[in-house]
Amino acid sequence: MVEGNRIELTEDEAELYDRQIRLWGLESQKRLRAAKVLVIGMSGLGAEVTKNIVLAGVKSLTMMDGSVATKEDLCSQFFIPHSELGKNRAEASVERAQQLNPMVEVKAVPHYPEKFADEPDFYTKFDIVCATRLDLPTYLKINTICRNANVKFFCADVFGTFGYHFSDLQNHEYAEEETKQIAKPVLSSHTPNKRAKMEKEAVKVTVKKTDKFVPLQAVVDMDWKNEENKKKLNEMDSSFILSMILLSFRSKQKRDPSPATREEDIKLLQSIRDEFLTDKSVPLEKVPDECFRTVFAEVSPSCAVVGGVLAQEIIKVVSQKGAPHNNLFLFNPLSSCGTVVSLGNIPSQNSKQEPVDLIDLDDD
Amino acid sequence: MAAEIPGVFESSLQDFVKKSKVLVVGAGGIGCEILKNLVLTGFSDIEIIDLDTIDVSNLNRQFLFQKQHVGKSKAVVARESALKFNPSVSIKAYHASIISPDFGVSFFKQFQVVLNALDNRAARNHVNRMCLAADIPLLESGTAGYEGQVELIKKGMTKCYECDLKTASKTYPGCTIRNTPSEPIHCIVWAKHLFNQLFGEDDPDEDVSPDTADPEASGKAGDTALNTEANDTGNVIRVSTRTWAQSCNYDPQKLFDKLFHDDIKYLLSMSNLWKTRRPPTPLVSTELPDAAAGSSKEEDSGLKDQRCWSIAECYTVFANSCKQLREQFALLKEGDHLVWDKDDKYAMDFVAACANIRAHIFGITQNSRFQIKSMAGNIIPAIATTNAVIAGLVVLHALRILENKLETCVPVYLRLKPNHKGHVIVPEKVFESPNPKCYVCSAKREVIVKIDIERMTVKQFEEIVLKKALNMHAPDVTLDGQGVVLISSEEGETTSNNAKTLKELGLQDGSVIVADDFLQDYELRISIVHKAYVKDQPEYEVIAAAEDLVPKPIQEEEKKNGSKNEDDNVMQVDLENETNDVRKRKSDSDEIPTKKAKVDNQDNGYADDIIVL
Ligand SMILES: [Zn+2]
């Protein structure tokens, strides 16, 4: 996906990225440094993802947001100085984001994504698009544009202390290290005439895999009346339904629940839940009232958790090393649990394995 | 600031956050992230402490620091950067060690919760004891690569940090290092020992010359080599390596010829060693191979650090680093020595070159300087994303502690891959209860120490056993029931005892002594078991409970590591634990019941420690 990995790292880069190169290897670092990432929505979560990606050393990071910074942003948006409240969020974030790593091109686009709805070329310039804090119809639109442009798509939100991220990587090729037991002759110069003894040895081999992903639409279209899906819904972490309820609130109210109207908004959320769950004959206790008491603003430590997991997924995808989460990550702060679930009829012929092409794969 | 906006939190939590006072111990990768989360959440009274200064290799993850801050105090710069997120909070920064009488029990008692973001075991042990003594909840955390963990430590409710004895440093048999290396790490350990022999602290256990007392070498074949030269300690009699090197002014060619030709020839004469092994090839400094080993890999990178050097190149690096280190050494005061540091260019060059030359001689795979640095410096790579996730979980736990919901603060692990339930952030189902035999948090604080009382001096006992192994700060030690003071924390009071052996001060096999550490508010009874010292064996052994005195079968871990019970002839390798070490990690919380049983069956239950080399 990301080309340009033949360009060598400079001594300065090697020094700055020393520790992470020790973890993910030189080849991954070269891929990272060729990657262009777009983050849409510069609230607390957007800032966390941006921080981690800029620190990792991509080629460029573009922050897009049409809205202005509000007091609520100060709960988690650490790029925006207090003096910049009322200014455009993306533009107000550039200076501090850039300070994190002078080797990355940091840019701001002070617009809502709607501006580029008829300019798919805008998205083609990126390797990764990570959309946050939009309503569901906009996520679906951008996902479609990204699919057509062959750009990897993520969307994510933090609601208070809850959060999720979704990935549509289409067909994603990557290398993965596996441990295999192979029989190996034991070499001994002492017994040249005897038949070599065979010994089992654990060997790490790198295999190339391709995973298939589905668009967000496939999750939205899931028939929850279908017995199998219904069972899944019942077993799934409640933060999935909670996220659906909050996305529904966002679409209906054209805003997120507000601390200023806390009790009224909790009532609204409860009624959305009641409708949603009754319709699918899921008991209401699945999403207890307690959940709604902690869905206001974006709380910093949860932005750090979801933004950290999501940024690591982006790094994984760019460096094409390791199996990405396919396709939904849910964070439930009440149980301290982070779960990966697969929704939307992901093709079962996943993980097509191929023999290792030595030139193609990094082994460092 | 979430707590400053009514309605973000429940009003009770909002109040707790605004009024609480918290301590962050460590301003590194996790510490920077925790500090950011605390300030944004609305904590307004924060103290942060770190002894360290900022290095370039921190900047890829310790995001409160930038290039212009390199060399400055982490705590001070972290405070300045975090204040920009909210200029109205109070952050007090200490550029200091947490292990200090300045931070006693009353200091710890000021806080509602203590958040550890440390990178070494000694400080973790100390903060553990301070929080137990002050009865303040402690959130312990750590990361290693893609994985990490958070756990609450609360007196009487959970395990303490020292309830499980930790795995000792990885060790290698002395004769493997000196005579028969078979892996790159053996050559690296040898090269670090060589550095110390030439420029560093002189440690007789780090001899680098051929070991003629190698049990394998005995027999007729070795006789000619052994005849008159060996003494009973196994070392070839001659002037010390350093004295000899100094006498030839660290001439690189002379050093090379001795280390990589003469000594190797000597090893070859111990022919028993080479019956089933590939014999080493002595090198002549004027005829060194010019091609790099496995040079097909070379075009991977143009960075010198990443390439495998040819032996001729190794020689150039060796000669240059010898020269530079000699000059550094000459600048020191008489009796002073260099300390090996992976971040010192020439110290690292020296070890990389020597390790590779030795590897070549023994037909062992050579490595790049980059790879050798990982192994020699024991670097556990840390990354921004893992630190961010763990710090987020720490502060979420801290909020629950303020709400007095301690029972919900179960240990949480971050995994690289989802477990069978799809969890990548995995909470434990239950707390592990305190170890009733723990010598730190149980009511009965006792250990058994096996030492040679006729050999070990009081000073050695204080430094090696009480401070290093048992993590005390400044103990007062008396012989139980007899009022004899062996060690006093008051300066000068017991200096006359220092050079005496324990036996000379009246200790016998079975004696019980009491060590009391005022700073840690910690008293420990120590039963002494006399055990005659054996060369190359550890000088002491700490045993947590009497029943563990009975020999146990070899641990699983040792079998896995393939150390094949090579007797106890081990050599200590310093484990620096550069970054935040993950103390222990359960692969899956759902497996707790079986894991627990397994752990209990083992000697001290520390087999689930991760050692990352
Ligand atoms: Zn304990």
Coordinates of C-alpha atoms and ligand atoms in Angstrom, one line a residue, chain B residues 160 162-163 438 441, ligand 1:
Chain B
C160 CA 1.5 -6.1 47.2
E162 CA 6.5 -7.9 46.6
C163 CA 4.1 -10.7 47.4
C438 CA 4.9 -12.1 52.1
C441 CA 3.0 -6.9 53.6
Ligands
ZN1 ZN 3.1 -8.6 49.9

